[in-house]
Short mmCIF file of C-alpha atoms in Angstrom, two decimals:
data_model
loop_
_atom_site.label_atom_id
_atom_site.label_comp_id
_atom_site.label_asym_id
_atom_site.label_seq_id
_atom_site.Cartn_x
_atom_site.Cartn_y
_atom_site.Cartn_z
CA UNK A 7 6.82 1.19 -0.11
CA UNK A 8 4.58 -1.56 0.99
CA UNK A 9 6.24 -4.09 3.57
CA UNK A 10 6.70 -8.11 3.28
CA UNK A 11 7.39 -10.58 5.89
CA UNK A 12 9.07 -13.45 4.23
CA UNK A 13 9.06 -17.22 5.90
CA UNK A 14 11.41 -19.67 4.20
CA UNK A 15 11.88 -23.54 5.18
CA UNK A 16 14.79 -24.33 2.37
CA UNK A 17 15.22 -27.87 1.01
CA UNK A 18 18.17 -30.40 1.70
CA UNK A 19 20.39 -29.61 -1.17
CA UNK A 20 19.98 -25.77 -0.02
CA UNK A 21 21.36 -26.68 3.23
CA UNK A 22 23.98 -28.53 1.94
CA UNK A 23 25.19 -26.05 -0.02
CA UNK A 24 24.90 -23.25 2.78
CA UNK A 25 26.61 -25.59 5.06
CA UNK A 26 29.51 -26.08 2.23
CA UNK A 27 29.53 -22.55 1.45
CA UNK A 28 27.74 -20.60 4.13
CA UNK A 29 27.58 -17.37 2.44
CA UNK A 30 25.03 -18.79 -0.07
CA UNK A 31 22.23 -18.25 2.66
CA UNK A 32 22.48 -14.32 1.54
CA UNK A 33 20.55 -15.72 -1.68
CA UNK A 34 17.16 -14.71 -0.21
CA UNK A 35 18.36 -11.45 0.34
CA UNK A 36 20.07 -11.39 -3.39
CA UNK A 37 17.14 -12.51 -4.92
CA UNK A 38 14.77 -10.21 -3.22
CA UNK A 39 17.29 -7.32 -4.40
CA UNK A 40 17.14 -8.01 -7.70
CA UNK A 41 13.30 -7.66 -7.81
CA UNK A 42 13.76 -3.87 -6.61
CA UNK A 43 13.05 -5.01 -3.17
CA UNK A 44 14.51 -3.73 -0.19
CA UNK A 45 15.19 -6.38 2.33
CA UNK A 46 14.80 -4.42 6.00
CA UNK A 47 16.01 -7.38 7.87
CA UNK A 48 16.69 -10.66 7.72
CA UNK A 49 17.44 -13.31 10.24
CA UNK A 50 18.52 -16.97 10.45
CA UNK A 51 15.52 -18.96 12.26
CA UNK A 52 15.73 -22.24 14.78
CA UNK A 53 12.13 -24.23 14.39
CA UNK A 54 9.83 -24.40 12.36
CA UNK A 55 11.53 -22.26 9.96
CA UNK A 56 14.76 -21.41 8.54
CA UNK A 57 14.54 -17.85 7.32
CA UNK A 58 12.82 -14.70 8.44
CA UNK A 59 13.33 -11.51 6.14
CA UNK A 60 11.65 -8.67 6.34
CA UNK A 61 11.13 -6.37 3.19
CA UNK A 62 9.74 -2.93 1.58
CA UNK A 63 8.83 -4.01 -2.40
CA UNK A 64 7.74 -1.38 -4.70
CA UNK A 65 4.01 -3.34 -4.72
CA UNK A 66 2.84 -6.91 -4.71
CA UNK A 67 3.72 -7.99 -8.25
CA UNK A 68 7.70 -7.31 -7.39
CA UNK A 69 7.33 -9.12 -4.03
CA UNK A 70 5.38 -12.49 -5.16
CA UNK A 71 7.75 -12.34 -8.53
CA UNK A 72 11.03 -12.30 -6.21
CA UNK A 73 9.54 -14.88 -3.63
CA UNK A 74 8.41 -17.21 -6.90
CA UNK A 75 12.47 -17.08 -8.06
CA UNK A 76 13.12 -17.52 -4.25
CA UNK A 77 10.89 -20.76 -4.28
CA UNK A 78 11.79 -22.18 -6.88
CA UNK A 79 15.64 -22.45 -6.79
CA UNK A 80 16.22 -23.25 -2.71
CA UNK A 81 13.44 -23.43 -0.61
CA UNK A 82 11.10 -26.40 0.32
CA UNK A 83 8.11 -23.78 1.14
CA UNK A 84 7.99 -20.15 1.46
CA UNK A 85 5.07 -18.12 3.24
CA UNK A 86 4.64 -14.53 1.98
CA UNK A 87 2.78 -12.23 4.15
CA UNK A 88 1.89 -8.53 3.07
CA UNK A 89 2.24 -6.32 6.35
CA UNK A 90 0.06 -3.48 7.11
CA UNK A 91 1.29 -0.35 8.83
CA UNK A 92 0.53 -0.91 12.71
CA UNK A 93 -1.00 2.81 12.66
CA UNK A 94 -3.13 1.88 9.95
CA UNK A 95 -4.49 -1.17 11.36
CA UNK A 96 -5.04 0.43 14.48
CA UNK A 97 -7.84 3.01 13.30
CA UNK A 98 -9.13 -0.04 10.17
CA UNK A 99 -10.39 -1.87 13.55
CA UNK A 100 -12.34 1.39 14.94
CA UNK A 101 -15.39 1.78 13.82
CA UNK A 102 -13.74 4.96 12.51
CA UNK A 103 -11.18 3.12 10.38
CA UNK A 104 -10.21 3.66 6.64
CA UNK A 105 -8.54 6.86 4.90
CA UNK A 106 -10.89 9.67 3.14
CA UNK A 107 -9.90 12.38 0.49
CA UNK A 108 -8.76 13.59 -1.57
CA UNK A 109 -10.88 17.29 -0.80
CA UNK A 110 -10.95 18.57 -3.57
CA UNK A 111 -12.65 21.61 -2.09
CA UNK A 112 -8.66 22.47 -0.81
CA UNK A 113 -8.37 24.38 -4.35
CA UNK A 114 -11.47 26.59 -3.51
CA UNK A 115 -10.71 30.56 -2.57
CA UNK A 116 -12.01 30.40 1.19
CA UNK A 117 -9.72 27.28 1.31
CA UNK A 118 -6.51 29.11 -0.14
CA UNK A 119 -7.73 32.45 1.96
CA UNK A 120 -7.76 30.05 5.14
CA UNK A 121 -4.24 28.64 4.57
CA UNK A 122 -2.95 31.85 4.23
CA UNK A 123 -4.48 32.76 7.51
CA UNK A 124 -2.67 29.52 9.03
CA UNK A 125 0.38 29.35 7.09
CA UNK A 126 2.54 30.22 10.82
CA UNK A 127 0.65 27.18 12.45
CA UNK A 128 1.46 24.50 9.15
CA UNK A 129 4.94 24.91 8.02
CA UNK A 130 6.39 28.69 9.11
CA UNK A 131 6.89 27.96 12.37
CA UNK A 132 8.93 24.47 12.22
CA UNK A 133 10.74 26.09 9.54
CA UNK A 134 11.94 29.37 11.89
CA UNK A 135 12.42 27.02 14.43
CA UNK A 136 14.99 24.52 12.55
CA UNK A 137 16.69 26.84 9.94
CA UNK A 138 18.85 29.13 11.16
CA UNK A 139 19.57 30.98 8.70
CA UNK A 140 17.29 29.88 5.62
CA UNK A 141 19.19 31.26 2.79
CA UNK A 142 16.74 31.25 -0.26
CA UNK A 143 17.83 31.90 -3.91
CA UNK A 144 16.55 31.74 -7.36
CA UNK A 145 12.95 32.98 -6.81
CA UNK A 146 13.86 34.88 -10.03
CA UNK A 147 12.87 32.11 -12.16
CA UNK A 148 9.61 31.27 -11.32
CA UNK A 149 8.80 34.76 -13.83
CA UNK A 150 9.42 32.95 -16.51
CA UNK A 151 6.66 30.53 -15.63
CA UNK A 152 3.11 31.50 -16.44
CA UNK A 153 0.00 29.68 -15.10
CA UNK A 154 0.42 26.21 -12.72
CA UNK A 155 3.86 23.95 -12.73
CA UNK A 156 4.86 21.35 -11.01
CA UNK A 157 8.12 22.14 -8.30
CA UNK A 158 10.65 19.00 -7.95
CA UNK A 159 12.95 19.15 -4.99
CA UNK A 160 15.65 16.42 -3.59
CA UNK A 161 14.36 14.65 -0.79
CA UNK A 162 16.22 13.80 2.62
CA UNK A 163 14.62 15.04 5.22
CA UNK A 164 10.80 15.69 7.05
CA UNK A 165 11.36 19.54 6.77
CA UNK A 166 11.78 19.42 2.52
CA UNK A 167 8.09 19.82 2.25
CA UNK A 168 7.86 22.71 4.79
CA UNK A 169 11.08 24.39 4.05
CA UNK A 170 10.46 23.97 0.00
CA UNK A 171 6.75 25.33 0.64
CA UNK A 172 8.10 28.30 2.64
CA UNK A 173 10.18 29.28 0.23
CA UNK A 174 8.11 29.35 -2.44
CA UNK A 175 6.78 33.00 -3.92
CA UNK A 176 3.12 33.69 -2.50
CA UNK A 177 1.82 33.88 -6.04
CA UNK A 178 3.01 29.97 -6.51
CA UNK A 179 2.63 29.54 -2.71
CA UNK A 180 -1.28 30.31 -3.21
CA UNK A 181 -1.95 27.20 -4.99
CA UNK A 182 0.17 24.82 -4.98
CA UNK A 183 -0.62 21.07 -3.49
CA UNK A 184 1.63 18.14 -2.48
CA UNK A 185 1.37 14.32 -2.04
CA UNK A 186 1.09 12.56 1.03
CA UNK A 187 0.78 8.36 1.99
CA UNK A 188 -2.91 8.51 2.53
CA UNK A 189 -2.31 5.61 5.33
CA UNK A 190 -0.21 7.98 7.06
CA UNK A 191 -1.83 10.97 6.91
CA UNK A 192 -5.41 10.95 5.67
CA UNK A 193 -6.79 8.57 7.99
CA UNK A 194 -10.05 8.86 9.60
CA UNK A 195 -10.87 8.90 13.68
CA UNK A 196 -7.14 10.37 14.66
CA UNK A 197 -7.07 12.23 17.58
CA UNK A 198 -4.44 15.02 17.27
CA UNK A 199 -5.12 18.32 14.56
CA UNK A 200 -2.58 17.80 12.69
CA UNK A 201 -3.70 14.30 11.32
CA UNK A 202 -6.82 14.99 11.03
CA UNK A 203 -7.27 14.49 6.88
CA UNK A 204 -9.02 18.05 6.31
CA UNK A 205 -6.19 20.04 8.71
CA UNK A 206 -3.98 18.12 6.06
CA UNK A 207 -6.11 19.22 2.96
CA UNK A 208 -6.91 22.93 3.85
CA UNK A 209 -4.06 23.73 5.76
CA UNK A 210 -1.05 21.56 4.55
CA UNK A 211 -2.56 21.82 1.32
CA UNK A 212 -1.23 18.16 0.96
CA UNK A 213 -3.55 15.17 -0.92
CA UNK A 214 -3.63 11.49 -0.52
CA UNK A 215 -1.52 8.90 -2.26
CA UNK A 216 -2.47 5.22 -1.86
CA UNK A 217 1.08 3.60 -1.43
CA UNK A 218 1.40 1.04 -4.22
CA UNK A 219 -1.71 2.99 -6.16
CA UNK A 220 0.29 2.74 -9.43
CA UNK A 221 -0.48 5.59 -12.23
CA UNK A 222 -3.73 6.02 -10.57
CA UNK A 223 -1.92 8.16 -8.11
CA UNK A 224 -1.48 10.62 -11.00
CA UNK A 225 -5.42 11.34 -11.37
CA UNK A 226 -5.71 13.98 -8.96
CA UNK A 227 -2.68 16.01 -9.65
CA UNK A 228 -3.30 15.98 -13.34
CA UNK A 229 -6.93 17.46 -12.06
CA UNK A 230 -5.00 20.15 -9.78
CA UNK A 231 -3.31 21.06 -13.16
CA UNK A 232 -6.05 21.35 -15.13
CA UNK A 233 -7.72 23.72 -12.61
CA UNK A 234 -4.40 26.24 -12.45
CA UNK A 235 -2.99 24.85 -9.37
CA UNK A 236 0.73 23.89 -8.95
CA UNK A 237 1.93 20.28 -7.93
CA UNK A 238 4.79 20.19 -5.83
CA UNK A 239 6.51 16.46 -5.75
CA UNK A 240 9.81 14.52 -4.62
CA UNK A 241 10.81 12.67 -7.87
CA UNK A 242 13.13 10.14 -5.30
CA UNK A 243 9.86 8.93 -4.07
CA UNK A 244 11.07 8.78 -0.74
CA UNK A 245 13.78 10.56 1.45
CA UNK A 246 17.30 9.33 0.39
CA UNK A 247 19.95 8.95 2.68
CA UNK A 248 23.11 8.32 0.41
CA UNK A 249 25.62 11.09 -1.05
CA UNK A 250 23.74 10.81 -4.23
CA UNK A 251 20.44 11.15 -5.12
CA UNK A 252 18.41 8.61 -5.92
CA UNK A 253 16.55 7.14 -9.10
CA UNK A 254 14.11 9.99 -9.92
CA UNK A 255 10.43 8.07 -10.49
CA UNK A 256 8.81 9.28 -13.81
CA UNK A 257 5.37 11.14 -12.39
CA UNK A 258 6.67 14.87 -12.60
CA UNK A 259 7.38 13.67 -16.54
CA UNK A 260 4.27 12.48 -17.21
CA UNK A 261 2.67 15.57 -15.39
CA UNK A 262 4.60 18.03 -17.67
CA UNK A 263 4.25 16.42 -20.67
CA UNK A 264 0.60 15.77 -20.37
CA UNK A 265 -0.30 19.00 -18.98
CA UNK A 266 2.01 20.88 -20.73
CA UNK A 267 3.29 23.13 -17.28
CA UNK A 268 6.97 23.61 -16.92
CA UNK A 269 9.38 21.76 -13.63
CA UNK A 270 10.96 24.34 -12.11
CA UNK A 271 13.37 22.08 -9.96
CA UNK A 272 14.60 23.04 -6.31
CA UNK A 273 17.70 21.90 -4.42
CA UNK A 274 17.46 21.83 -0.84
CA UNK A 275 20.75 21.37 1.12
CA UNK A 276 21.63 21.35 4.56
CA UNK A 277 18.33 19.57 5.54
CA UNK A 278 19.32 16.47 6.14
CA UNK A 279 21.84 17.47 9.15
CA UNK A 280 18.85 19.28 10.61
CA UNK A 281 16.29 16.40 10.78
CA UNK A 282 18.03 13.60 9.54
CA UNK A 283 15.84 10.09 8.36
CA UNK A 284 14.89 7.98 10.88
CA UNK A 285 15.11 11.24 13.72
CA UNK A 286 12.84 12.57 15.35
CA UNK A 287 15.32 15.16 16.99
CA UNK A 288 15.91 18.73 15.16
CA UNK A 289 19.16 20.65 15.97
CA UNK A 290 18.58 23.95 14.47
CA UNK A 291 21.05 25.06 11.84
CA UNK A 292 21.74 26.44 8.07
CA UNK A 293 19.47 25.49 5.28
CA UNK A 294 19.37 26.56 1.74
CA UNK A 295 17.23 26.41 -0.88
CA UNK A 296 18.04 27.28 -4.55
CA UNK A 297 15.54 27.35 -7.23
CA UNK A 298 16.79 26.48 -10.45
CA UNK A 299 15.31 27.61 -14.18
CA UNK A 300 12.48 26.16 -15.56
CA UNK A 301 12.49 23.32 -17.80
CA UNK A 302 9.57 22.74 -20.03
CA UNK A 303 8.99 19.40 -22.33
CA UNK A 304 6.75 19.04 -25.59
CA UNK A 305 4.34 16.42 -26.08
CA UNK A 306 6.89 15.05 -28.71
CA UNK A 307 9.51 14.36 -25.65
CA UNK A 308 9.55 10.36 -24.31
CA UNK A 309 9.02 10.28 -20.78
CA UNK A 310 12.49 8.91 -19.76
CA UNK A 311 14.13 11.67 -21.81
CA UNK A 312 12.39 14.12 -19.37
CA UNK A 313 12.60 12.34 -15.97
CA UNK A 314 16.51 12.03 -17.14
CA UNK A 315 16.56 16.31 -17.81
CA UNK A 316 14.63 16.99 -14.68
CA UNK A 317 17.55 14.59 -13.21
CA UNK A 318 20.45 16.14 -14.67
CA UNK A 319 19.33 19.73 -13.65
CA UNK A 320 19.27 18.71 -9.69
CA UNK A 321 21.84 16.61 -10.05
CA UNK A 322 24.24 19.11 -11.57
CA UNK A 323 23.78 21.72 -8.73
CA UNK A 324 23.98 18.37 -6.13
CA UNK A 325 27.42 17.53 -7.45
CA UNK A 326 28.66 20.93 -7.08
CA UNK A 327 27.09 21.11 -3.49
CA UNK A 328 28.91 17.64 -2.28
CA UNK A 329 32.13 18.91 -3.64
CA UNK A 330 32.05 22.62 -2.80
CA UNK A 331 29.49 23.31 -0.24
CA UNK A 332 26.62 25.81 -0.56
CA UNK A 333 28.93 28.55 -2.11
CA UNK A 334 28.43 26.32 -4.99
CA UNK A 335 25.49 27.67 -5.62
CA UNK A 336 24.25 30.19 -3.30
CA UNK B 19 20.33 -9.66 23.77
CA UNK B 20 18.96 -12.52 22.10
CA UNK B 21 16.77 -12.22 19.34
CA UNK B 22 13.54 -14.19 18.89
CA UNK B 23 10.81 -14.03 16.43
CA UNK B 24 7.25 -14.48 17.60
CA UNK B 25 4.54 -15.32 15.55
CA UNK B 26 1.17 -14.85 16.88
CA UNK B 27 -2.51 -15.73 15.59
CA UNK B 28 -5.55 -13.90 17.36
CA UNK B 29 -8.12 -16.40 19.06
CA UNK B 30 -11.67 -15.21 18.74
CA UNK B 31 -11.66 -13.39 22.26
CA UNK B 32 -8.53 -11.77 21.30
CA UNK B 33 -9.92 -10.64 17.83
CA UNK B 34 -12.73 -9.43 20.45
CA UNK B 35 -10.81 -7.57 22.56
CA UNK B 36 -8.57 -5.91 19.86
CA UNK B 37 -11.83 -4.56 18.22
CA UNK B 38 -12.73 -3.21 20.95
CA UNK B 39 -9.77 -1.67 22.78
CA UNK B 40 -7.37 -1.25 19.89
CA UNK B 41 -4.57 0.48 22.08
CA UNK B 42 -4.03 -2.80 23.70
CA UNK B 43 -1.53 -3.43 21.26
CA UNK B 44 1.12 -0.46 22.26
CA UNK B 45 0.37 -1.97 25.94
CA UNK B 46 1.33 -5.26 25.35
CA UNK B 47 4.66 -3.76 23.80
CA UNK B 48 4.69 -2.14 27.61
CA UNK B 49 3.97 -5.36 29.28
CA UNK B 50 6.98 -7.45 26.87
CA UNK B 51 9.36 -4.51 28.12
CA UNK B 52 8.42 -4.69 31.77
CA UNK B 53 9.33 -8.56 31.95
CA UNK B 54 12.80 -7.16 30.98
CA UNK B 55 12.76 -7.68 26.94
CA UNK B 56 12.07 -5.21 24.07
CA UNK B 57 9.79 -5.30 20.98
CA UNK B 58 12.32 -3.80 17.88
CA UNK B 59 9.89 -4.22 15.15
CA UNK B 60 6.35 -5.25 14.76
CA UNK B 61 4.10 -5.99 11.89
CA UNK B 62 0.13 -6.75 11.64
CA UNK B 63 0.61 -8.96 8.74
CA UNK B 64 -2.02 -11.13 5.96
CA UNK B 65 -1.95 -14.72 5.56
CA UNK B 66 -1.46 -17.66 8.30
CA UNK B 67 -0.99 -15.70 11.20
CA UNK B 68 -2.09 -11.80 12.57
CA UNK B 69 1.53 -10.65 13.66
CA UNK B 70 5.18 -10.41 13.14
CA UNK B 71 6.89 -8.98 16.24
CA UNK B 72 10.76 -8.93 16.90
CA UNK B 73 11.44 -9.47 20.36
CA UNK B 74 15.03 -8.86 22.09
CA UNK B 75 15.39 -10.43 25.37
CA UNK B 76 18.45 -11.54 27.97
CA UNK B 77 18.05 -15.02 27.88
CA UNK B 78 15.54 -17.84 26.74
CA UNK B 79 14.05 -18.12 30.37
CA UNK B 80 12.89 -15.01 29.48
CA UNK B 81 11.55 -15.46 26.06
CA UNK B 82 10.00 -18.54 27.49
CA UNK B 83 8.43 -16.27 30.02
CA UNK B 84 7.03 -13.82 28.31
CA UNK B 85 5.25 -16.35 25.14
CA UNK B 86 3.89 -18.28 28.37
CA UNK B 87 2.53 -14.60 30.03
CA UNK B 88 0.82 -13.75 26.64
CA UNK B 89 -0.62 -17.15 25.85
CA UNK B 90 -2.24 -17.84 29.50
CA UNK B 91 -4.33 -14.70 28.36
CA UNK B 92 -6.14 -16.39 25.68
CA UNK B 93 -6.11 -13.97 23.20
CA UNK B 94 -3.23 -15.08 20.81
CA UNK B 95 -1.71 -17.96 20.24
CA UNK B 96 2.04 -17.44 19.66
CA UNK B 97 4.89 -19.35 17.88
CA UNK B 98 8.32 -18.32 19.12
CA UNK B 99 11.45 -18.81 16.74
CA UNK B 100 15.51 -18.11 18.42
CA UNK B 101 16.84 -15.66 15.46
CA UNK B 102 20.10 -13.97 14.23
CA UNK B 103 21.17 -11.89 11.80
CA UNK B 104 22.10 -13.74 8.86
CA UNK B 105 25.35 -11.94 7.95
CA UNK B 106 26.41 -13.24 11.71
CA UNK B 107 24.96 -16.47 11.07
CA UNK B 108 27.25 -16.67 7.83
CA UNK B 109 30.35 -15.20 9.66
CA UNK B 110 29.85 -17.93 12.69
CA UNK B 111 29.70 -20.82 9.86
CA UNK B 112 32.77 -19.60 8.54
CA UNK B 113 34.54 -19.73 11.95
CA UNK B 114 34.95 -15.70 11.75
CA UNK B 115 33.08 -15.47 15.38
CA UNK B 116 32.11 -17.99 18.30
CA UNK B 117 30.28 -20.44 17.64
CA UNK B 118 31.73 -21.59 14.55
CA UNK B 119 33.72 -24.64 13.81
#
């Protein structure tokens, strides 16, 4: 999600009120909340200033709406400023700045022959290396599916992509594409191989998504469908580090009932112990991924209905899993 | 530690120099933590000024220090701003930590 940096000078009667009840001053935070933002940080200011929060909003519109509710019940001025991932602004002032893709040349046969050639060097080898054992199960189901789908998995750690891509069957493994932030990893002029945008095209097999982008970032996946390749997306949006999983976004949905592919959904468990958010460490250990059976939606079915089935189906095994273990369903 | 927030606005020689050495902004995050504080968050942000960096440091001699340091360079201009968490700032109006009444 797109970052905010938040300035607030509040009026008189908001300091009275903070300084007769001083637990009022979490109202920026409150009403930052209820606009679906996430506030980061938020601190208490001396100068010119009373307020500095820092927050992640799901785009623009959400941010100015909260700051406008912000501005006008307390504050005497408020100063909204989008921020702009340091990494990103780094290579925009190189000459070499700016992201590039998506390749579509990824879905080509030298392209899928080359991956296949590579596939130790992208994903294998971190997954050997952090799952010991990887217990897969389930790969039964993907017979029932003919043609491209699109593969859902829950979402808490870095290795979800390469452990759920490793797991895959090679006939699904062959073609089969994932999203990645574009400002992240598509970005022109970087140094090291693997961000360089066409290491992540050809050999992640991954494809840009403009943070923010809106339903546009369903135009090339929709393509990938159309041409007989698989999608492969985290429906959380982003890794989630509660007990439960988090509110599943609606693109698979629109995907499957547009395209008409099944979801074949895929619970990944153990992960987040091995490479947990916000680590950069990996202590080797158990992983397990189960693969559950297809679910496929008419163009009759309503969006939410589906995004609320694909949903259930993870959530189901994820219940089981937090109560039981992995013998719940391994 | 002590918290501060510094504000900073490029000059036209430091808009200069970014453009052309852009790694000059990891070393002045080397240069903050050699005067004995620590940048905890930083943020190249849109509207009235370029950056939003968190700073931790010992004391305000420090702080003081170190906004002095980067402003004799010419590059930026910097506002600095004492900070604390809210949820302490609420507990210390409530008399729940020093400070309070």
């Amino acid at each position: 999600m797109p970052a905010f940096v938040l300035l607030t000078k509040f009026s008189a009667p908001a300091l009275r009120e903070a300084v007769a009840d001083p637990s009022a001053l979490h109202y920026v935070r409150e009403a930052l909340e209820s606009f679906e933002a996430k506030v980061l940080v938020d601190f208490r200011l001396v100068g010119e200033y009373d307020h500095c929060t820092i927050f992640e909003a799901p785009d623009e519109f959400h941010a100015y709406q909260a700051c406008l509710v912000n501005e006008i019940g307390d504050c005497d001025d408020t100063r909204i400023m989008p921020a702009i991932d340091l990494q990103l602004f780094e290579s925009l002032i190189t000459k070499e700045g700016g992201t590039v893709g998506p390749h579509e040349w990824q879905v080509s046969t030298w392209a899928k022959a080359l991956r296949f050639a590579f596939r130790w060097h992208g994903y294998s080898r971190w997954v050997w290396q952090a799952c010991k054992p990887l217990h897969v199960s389930g790969r039964e189901n993907f017979r029932e599916v003919k043609g491209p789908c699109i593969v859902v998995g829950n979402h808490t750690s870095h290795l979800d992509g390469l452990v759920l891509r490793h797991a895959l069957p090679q006939r699904v493994k062959w073609n089969i594409y994932s999203g990645a932030a574009a400002d992240r990893w598509f970005i022109k002029g970087r140094k090291e191989l693997i961000m360089q945008p066409w290491y992540q095209s050809l050999v992640m097999a991954t494809f840009p998504i403009q943070r923010g982008g809106g339903s546009r970032a369903l135009d090339y996946p929709k393509w990938l469908l159309s041409k007989g390749a698989s999608v492969l997306i985290f429906p959380e949006g982003t890794r989630s580090t509660s007990r439960r999983l988090a509110k599943f976004k609606h693109g698979p949905s629109i995907l499957a009932i547009e395209s008409g592919v099944s979801v074949v959904p895929c619970y990944l468990y153990g992960l987040n112990k091995l490479r947990p958010k916000g680590s950069r460490e990996v202590t080797p250990g158990p992983a397990w991924a189960h693969f559950l059976p297809p679910l496929r939606f008419d163009r009759s079915t309503a969006v939410p209905e589906a995004t609320y089935a694909i949903f259930n189906a993870l959530n189901a095994v994820h219940e089981r899993a937090m109560a039981e273990g992995p013998s719940a369903f391994s | 530690m002590a918290t501060y927030i510094m504000l900073s606005t490029l000059t036209d020689e430091g808009r200069k120099t970014l453009k052309e050495r852009p790694e000059r902004l990891h070393e002045v995050n080397k240069e903050v933590e050699s005067m004995g504080a620590r940048v905890t968050g930083q943020y190249a942000v849109l509207g009235g000024y370029d950056f939003v960096n968190v700073i931790e440091a010992p004391t305000n001699e420090v702080m003081a220090r170190i906004a002095m340091e980067l402003g004799a360079r010419g590059t930026i201009k910097v506002t600095t701003l004492p900070a604390m968490p809210v949820a302490q700032f609420v507990d210390m109006m409530q008399g729940k930590s020093p400070g309070g009444s």
